[in-house]
PDB file of C-alpha atoms in Angstrom:
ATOM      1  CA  UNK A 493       0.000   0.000   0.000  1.00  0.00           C
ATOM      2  CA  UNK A 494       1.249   3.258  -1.180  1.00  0.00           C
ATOM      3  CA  UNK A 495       2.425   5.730   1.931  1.00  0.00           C
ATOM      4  CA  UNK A 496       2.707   9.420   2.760  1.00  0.00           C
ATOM      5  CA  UNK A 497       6.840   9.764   3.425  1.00  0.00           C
ATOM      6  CA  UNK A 498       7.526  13.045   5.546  1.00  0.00           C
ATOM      7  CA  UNK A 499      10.762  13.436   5.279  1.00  0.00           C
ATOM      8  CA  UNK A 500      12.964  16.689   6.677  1.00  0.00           C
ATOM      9  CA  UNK A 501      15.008  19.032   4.390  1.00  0.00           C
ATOM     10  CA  UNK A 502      17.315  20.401   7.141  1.00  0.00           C
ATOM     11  CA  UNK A 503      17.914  23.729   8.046  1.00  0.00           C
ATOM     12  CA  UNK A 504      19.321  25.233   4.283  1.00  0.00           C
ATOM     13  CA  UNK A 505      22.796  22.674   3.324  1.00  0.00           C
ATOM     14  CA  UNK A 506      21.605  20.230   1.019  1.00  0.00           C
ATOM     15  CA  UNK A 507      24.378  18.322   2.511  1.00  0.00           C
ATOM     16  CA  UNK A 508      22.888  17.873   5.943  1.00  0.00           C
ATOM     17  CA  UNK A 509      19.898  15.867   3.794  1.00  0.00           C
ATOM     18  CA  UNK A 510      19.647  12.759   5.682  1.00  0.00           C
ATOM     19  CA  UNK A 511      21.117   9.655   2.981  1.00  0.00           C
ATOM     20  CA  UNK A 512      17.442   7.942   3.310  1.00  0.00           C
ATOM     21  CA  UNK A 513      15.604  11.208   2.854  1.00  0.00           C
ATOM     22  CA  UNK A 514      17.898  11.220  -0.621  1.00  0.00           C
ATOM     23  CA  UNK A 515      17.325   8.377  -1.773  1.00  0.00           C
ATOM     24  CA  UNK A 516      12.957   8.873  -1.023  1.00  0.00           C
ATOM     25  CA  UNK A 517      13.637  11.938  -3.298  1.00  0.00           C
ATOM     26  CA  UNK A 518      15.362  10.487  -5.864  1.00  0.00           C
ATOM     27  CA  UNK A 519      12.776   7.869  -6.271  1.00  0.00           C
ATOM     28  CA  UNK A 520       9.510   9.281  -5.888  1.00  0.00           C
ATOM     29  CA  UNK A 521       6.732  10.118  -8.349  1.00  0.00           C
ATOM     30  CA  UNK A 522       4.790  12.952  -5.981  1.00  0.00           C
ATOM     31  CA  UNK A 523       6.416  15.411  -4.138  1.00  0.00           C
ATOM     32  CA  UNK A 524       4.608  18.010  -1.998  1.00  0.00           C
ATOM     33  CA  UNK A 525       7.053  20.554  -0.229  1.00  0.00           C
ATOM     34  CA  UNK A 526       6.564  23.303   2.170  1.00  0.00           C
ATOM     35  CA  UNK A 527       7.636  26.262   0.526  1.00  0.00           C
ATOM     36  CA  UNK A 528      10.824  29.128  -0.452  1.00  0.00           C
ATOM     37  CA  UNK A 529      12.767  27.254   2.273  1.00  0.00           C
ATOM     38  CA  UNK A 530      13.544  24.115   0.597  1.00  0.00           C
ATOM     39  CA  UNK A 531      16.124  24.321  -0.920  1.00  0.00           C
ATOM     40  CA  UNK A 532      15.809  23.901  -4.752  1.00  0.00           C
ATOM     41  CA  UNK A 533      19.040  21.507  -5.017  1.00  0.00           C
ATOM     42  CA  UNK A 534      17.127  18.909  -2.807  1.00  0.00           C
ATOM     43  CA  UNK A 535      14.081  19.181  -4.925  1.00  0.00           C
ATOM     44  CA  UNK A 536      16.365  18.674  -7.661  1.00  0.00           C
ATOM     45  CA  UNK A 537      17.184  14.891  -6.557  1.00  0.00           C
ATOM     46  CA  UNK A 538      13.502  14.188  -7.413  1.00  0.00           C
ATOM     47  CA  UNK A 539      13.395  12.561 -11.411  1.00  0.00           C
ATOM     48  CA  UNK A 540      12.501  13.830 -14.129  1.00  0.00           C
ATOM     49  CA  UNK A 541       8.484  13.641 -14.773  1.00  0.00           C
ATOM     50  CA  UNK A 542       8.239  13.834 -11.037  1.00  0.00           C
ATOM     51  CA  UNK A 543       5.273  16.466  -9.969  1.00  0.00           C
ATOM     52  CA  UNK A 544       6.608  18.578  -7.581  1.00  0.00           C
ATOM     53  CA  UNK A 545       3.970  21.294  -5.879  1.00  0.00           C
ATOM     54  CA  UNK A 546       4.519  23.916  -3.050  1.00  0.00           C
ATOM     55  CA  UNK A 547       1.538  23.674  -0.530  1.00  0.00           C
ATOM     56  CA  UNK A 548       3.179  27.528   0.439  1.00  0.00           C
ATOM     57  CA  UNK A 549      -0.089  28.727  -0.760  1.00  0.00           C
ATOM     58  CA  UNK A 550      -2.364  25.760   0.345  1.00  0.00           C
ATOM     59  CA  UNK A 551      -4.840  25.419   3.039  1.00  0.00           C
ATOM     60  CA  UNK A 552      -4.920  22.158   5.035  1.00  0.00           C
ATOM     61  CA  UNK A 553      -7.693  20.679   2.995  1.00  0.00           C
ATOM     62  CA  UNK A 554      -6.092  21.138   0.079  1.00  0.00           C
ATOM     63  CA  UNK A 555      -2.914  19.520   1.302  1.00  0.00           C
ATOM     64  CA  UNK A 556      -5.337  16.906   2.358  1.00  0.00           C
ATOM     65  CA  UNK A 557      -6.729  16.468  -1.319  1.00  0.00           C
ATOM     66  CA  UNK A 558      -3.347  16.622  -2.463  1.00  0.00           C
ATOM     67  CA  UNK A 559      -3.033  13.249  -0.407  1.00  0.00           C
ATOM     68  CA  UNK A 560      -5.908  11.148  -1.304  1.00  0.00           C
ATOM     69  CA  UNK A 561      -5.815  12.247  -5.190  1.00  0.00           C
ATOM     70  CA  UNK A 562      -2.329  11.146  -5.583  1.00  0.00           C
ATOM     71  CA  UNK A 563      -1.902   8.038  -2.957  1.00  0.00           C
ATOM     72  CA  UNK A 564      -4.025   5.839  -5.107  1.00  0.00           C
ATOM     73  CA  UNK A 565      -1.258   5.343  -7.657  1.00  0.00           C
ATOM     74  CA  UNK A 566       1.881   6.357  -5.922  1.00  0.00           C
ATOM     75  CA  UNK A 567       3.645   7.387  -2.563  1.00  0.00           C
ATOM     76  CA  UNK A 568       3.889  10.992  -1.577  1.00  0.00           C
ATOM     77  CA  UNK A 569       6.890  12.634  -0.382  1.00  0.00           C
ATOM     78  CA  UNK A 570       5.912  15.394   1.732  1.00  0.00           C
ATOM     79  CA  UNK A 571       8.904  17.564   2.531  1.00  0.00           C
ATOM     80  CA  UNK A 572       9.465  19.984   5.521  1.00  0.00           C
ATOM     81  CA  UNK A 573      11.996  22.232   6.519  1.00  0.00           C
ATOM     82  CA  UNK A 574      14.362  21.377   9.480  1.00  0.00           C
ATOM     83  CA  UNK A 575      12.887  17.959  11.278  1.00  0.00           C
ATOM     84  CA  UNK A 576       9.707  17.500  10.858  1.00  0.00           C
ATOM     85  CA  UNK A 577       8.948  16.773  14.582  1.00  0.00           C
ATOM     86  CA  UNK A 578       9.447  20.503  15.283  1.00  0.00           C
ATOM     87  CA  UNK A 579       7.181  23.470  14.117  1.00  0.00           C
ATOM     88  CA  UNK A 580       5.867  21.645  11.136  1.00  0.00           C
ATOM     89  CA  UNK A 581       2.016  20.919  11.736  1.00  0.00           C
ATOM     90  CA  UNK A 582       2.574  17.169  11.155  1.00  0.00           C
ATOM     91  CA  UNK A 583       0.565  16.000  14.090  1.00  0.00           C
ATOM     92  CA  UNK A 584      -2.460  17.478  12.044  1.00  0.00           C
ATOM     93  CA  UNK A 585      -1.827  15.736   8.638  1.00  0.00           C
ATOM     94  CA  UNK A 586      -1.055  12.268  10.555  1.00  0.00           C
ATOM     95  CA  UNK A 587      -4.434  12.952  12.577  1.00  0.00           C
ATOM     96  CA  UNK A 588      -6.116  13.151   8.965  1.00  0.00           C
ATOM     97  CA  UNK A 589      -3.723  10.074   7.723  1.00  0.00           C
ATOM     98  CA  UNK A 590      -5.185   7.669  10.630  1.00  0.00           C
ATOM     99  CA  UNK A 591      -8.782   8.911  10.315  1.00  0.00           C
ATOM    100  CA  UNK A 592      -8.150   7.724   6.424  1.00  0.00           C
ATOM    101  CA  UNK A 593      -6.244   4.212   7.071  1.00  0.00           C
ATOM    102  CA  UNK A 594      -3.268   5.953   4.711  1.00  0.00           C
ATOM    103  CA  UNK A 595       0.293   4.621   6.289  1.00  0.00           C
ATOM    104  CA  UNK A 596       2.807   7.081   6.866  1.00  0.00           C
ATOM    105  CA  UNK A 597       6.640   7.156   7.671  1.00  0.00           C
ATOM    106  CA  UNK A 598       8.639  10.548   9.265  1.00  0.00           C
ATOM    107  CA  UNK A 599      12.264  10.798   8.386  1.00  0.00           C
ATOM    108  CA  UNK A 600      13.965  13.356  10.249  1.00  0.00           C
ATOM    109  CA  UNK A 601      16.192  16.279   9.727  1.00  0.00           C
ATOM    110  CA  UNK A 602      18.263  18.656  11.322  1.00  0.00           C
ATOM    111  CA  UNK A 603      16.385  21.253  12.744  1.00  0.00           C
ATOM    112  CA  UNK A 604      17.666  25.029  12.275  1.00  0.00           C
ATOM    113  CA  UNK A 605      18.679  25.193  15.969  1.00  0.00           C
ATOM    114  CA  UNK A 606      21.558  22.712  15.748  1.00  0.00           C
ATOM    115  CA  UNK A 607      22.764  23.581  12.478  1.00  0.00           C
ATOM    116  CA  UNK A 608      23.437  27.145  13.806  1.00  0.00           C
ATOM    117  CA  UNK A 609      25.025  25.639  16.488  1.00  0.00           C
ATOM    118  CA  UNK A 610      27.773  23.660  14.575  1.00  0.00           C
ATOM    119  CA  UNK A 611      28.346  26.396  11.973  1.00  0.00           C
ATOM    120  CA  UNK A 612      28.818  28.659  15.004  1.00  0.00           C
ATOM    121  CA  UNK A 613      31.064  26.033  17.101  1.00  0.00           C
ATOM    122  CA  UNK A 614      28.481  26.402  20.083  1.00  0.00           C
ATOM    123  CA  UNK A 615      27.565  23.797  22.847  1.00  0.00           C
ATOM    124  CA  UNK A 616      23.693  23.859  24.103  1.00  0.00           C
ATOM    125  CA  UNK A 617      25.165  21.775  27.651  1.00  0.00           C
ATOM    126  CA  UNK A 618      28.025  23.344  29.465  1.00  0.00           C
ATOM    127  CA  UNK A 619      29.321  21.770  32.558  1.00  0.00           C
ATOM    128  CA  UNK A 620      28.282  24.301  35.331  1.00  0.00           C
ATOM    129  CA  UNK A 621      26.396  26.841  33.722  1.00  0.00           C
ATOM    130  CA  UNK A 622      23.256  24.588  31.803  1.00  0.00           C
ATOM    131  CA  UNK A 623      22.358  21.202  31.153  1.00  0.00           C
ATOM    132  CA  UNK A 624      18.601  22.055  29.860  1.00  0.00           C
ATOM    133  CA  UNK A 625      18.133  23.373  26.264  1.00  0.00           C
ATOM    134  CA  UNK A 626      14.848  24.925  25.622  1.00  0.00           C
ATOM    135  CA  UNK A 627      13.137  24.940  22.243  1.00  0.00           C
ATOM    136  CA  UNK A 628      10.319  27.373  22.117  1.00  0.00           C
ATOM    137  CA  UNK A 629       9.046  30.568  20.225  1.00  0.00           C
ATOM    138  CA  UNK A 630       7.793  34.154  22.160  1.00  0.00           C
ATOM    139  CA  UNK A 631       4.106  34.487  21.792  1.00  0.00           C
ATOM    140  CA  UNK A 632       3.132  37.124  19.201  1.00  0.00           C
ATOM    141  CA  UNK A 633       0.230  36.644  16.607  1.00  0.00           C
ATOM    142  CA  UNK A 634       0.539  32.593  17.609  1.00  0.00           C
ATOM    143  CA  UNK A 635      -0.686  31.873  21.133  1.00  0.00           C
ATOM    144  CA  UNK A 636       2.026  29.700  22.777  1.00  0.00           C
ATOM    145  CA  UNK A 637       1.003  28.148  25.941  1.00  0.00           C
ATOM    146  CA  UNK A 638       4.266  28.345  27.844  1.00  0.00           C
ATOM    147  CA  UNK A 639       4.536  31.903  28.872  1.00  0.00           C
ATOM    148  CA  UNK A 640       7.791  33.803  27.915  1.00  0.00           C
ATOM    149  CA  UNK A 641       7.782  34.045  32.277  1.00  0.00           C
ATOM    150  CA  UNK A 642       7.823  30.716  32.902  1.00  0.00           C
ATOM    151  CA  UNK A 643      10.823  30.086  29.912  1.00  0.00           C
ATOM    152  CA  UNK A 644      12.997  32.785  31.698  1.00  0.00           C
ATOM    153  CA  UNK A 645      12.726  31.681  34.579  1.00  0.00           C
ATOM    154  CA  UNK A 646      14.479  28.943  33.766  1.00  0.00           C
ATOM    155  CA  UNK A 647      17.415  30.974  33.962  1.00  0.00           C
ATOM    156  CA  UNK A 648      20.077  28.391  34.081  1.00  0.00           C
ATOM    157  CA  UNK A 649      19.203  26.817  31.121  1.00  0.00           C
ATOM    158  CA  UNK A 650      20.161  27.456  27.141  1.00  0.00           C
ATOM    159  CA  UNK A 651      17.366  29.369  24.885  1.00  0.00           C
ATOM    160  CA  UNK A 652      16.540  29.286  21.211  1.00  0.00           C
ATOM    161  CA  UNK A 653      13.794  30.884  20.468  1.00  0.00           C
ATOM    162  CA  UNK A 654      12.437  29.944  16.801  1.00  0.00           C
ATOM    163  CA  UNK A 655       9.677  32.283  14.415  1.00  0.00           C
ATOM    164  CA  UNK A 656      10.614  35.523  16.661  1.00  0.00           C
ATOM    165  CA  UNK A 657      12.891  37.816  15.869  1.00  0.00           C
ATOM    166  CA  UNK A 658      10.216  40.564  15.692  1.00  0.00           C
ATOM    167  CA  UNK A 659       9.664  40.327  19.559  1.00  0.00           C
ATOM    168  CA  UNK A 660      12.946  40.613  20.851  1.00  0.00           C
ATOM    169  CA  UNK A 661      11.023  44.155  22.798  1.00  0.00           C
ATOM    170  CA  UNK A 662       9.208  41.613  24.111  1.00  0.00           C
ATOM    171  CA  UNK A 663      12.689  39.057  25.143  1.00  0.00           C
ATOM    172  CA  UNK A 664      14.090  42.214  26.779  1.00  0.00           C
ATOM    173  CA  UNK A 665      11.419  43.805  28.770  1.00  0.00           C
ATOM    174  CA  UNK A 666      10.259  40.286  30.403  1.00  0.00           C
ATOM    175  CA  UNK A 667      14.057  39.427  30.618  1.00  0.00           C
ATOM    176  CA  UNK A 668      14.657  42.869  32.321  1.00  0.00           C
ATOM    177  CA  UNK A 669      11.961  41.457  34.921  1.00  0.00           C
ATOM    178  CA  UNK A 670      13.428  38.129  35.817  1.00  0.00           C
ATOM    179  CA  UNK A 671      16.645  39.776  36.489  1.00  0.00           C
ATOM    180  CA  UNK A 672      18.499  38.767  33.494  1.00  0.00           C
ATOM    181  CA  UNK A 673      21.419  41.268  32.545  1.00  0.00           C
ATOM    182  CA  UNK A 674      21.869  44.318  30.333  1.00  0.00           C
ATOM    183  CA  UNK A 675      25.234  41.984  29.222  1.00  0.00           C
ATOM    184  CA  UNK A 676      23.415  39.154  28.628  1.00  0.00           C
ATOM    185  CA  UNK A 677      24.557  37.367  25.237  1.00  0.00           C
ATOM    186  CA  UNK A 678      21.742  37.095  22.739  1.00  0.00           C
ATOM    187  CA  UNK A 679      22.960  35.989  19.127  1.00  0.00           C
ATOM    188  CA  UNK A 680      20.534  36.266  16.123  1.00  0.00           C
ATOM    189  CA  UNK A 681      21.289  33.449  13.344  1.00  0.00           C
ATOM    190  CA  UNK A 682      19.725  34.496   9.903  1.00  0.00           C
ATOM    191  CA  UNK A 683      18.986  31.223   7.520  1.00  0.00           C
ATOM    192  CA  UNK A 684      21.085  29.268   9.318  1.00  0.00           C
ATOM    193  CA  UNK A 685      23.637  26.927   7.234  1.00  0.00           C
ATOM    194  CA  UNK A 686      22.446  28.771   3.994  1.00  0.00           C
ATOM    195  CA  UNK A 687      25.718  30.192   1.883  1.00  0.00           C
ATOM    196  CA  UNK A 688      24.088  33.433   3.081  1.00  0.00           C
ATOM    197  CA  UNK A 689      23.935  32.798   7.090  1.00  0.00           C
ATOM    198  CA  UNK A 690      24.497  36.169   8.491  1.00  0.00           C
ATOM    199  CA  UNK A 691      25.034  36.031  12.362  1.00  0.00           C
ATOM    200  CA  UNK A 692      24.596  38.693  14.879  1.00  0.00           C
ATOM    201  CA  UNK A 693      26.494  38.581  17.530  1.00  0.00           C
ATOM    202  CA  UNK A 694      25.119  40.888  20.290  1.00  0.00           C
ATOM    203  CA  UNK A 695      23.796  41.383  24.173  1.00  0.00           C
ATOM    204  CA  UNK A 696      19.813  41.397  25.846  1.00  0.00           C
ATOM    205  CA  UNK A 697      20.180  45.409  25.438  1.00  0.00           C
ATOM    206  CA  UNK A 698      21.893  46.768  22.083  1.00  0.00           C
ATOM    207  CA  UNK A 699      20.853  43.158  20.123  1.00  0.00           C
ATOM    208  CA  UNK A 700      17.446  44.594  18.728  1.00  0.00           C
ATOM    209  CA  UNK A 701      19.075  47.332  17.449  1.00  0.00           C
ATOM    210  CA  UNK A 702      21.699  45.695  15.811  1.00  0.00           C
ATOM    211  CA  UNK A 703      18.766  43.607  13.982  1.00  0.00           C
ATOM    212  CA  UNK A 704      17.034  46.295  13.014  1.00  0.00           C
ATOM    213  CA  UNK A 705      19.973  47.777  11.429  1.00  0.00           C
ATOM    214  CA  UNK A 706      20.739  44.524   9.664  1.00  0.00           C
ATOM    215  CA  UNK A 707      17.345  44.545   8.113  1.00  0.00           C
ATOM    216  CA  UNK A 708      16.839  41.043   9.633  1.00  0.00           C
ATOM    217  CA  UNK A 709      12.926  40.704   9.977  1.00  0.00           C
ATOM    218  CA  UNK A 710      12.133  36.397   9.404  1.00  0.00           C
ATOM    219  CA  UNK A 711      13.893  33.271   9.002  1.00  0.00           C
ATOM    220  CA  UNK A 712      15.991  33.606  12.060  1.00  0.00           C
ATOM    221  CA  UNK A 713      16.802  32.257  15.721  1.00  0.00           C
ATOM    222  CA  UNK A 714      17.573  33.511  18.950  1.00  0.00           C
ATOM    223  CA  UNK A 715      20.218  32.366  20.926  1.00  0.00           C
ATOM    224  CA  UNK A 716      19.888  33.544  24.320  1.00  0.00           C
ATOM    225  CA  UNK A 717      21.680  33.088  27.498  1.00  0.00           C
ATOM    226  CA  UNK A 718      25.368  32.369  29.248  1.00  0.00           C
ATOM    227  CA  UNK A 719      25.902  29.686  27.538  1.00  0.00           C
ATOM    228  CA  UNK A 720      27.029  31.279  24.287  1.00  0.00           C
ATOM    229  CA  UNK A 721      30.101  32.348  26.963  1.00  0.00           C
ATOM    230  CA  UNK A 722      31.194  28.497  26.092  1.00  0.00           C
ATOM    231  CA  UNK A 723      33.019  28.740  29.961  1.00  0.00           C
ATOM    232  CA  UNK A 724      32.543  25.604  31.910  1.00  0.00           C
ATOM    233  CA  UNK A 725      32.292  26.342  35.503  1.00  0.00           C
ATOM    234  CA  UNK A 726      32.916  23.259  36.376  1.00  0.00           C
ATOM    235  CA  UNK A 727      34.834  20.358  34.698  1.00  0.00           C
ATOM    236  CA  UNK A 728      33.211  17.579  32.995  1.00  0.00           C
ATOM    237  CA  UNK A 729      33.304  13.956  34.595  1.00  0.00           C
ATOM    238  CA  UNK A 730      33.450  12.744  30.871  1.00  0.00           C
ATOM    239  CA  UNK A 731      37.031  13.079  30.472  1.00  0.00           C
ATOM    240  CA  UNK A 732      38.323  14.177  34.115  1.00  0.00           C
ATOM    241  CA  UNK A 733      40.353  10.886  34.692  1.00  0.00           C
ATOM    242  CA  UNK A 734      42.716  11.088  37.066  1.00  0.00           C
ATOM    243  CA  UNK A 735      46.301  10.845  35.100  1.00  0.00           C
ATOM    244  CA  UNK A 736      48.117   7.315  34.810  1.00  0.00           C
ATOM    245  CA  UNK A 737      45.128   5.296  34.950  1.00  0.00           C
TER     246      UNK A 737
END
């Protein structure tokens, strides 16, 4: 029985493409993919006479009759940015994929918060200063039911904040309020791993200016919090053997 493949695209590096999320591409007959994101050289895998649509412009039900017109006579690859598993509204086309007895398989990627931390060299977990990485995005037009309060005050853990860099008013002034300092690091990471990743480097108080002058406005990450120091405070049982044994 044919299958709906959801397979992730990574952060912007075609190279980061997952070897089985190739090889789905470069086989398949239907390919539905998120939008400007993907990147066109891992469309390009996909053969010739392959139909390849953007459901940019598509509402869920017509992603959902995308689905059941095609699955009759072939798989579909459907093709998200980053990992699927994070801010990609899976969980609503596998609800519909259940309710219609279609089977599906989910082939992560790398999402865009760990690919700007190996093109930056950074560590989420420093011995001594965090061992807690939070994932999240600061509430704006899309409700998020973990208040920006309750992330902060988390305050010895590492933030990345996704689908916000037009609220970093909103990262100071509650930041401000917890305590956090003016000195603060807070990086901004613009299409991370893309050949045109810009990165601002900056702290809680001058970094929305700095954004603002860099005309950065989507597509980017926060990195927020002492962590981005990359200072353990205190040394790692990993590799803290005693010498001559």
């Amino acid at each position: 029985m044919n299958k709906v493949l959801f397979i992730g695209a990574g952060p912007g590096d075609p190279k980061l493409v997952t070897v089985k999320a190739r090889e789905i591409l470069e086989s398949a007959n239907v390919v539905l993919y998120t939008g400007s994101l993907v990147p066109r050289e891992v469309l390009s895998w996909a053969p010739e006479g392959c139909l390849i649509e953007s459901s940019e412009d598509m509402s869920y039900q017509e992603i959902f009759d995308f689905i059941e017109k095609h699955i009759e006579k072939s798989d579909v690859v459907r093709v998200h940015t980053g990992d699927p598993s994070i801010y990609s509204t899976i969980a609503k086309q596998i609800k519909f994929l259940n309710e219609k007895n279609i089977p599906y398989e989910v082939v992560p990627g790398v999402t865009a918060a760990f690919g700007a931390a190996a093109s930056l060299g950074v560590e989420y977990t420093i011995p001594g200063v965090s061992q807690t990485l939070i994932l999240s995005r600061i509430e704006g037009k899309t409700p998020n039911p973990e208040s920006l309060e309750n992330i902060l005050a988390c305050k010895h853990s590492s933030k990345v904040f996704y689908l916000s860099v037009s609220l970093l008013d909103d990262l100071y002034n509650t930041a401000k309020k917890f305590g956090y300092s003016d000195d603060t690091p807070c990086w901004v990471v613009e299409k991370a791993t893309w050949p045109e990743q810009r990165v601002i480097k900056g702290t809680l108080s001058n970094i929305h200016e700095m954004v603002r002058e860099a005309g950065i406005k989507r597509t980017a990450l926060i990195l927020f919090g002492d962590y981005l120091y990359q200072e353990e405070k205190e040394e790692s049982h990993l590799y803290n053997v005693p010498s001559g044994k």
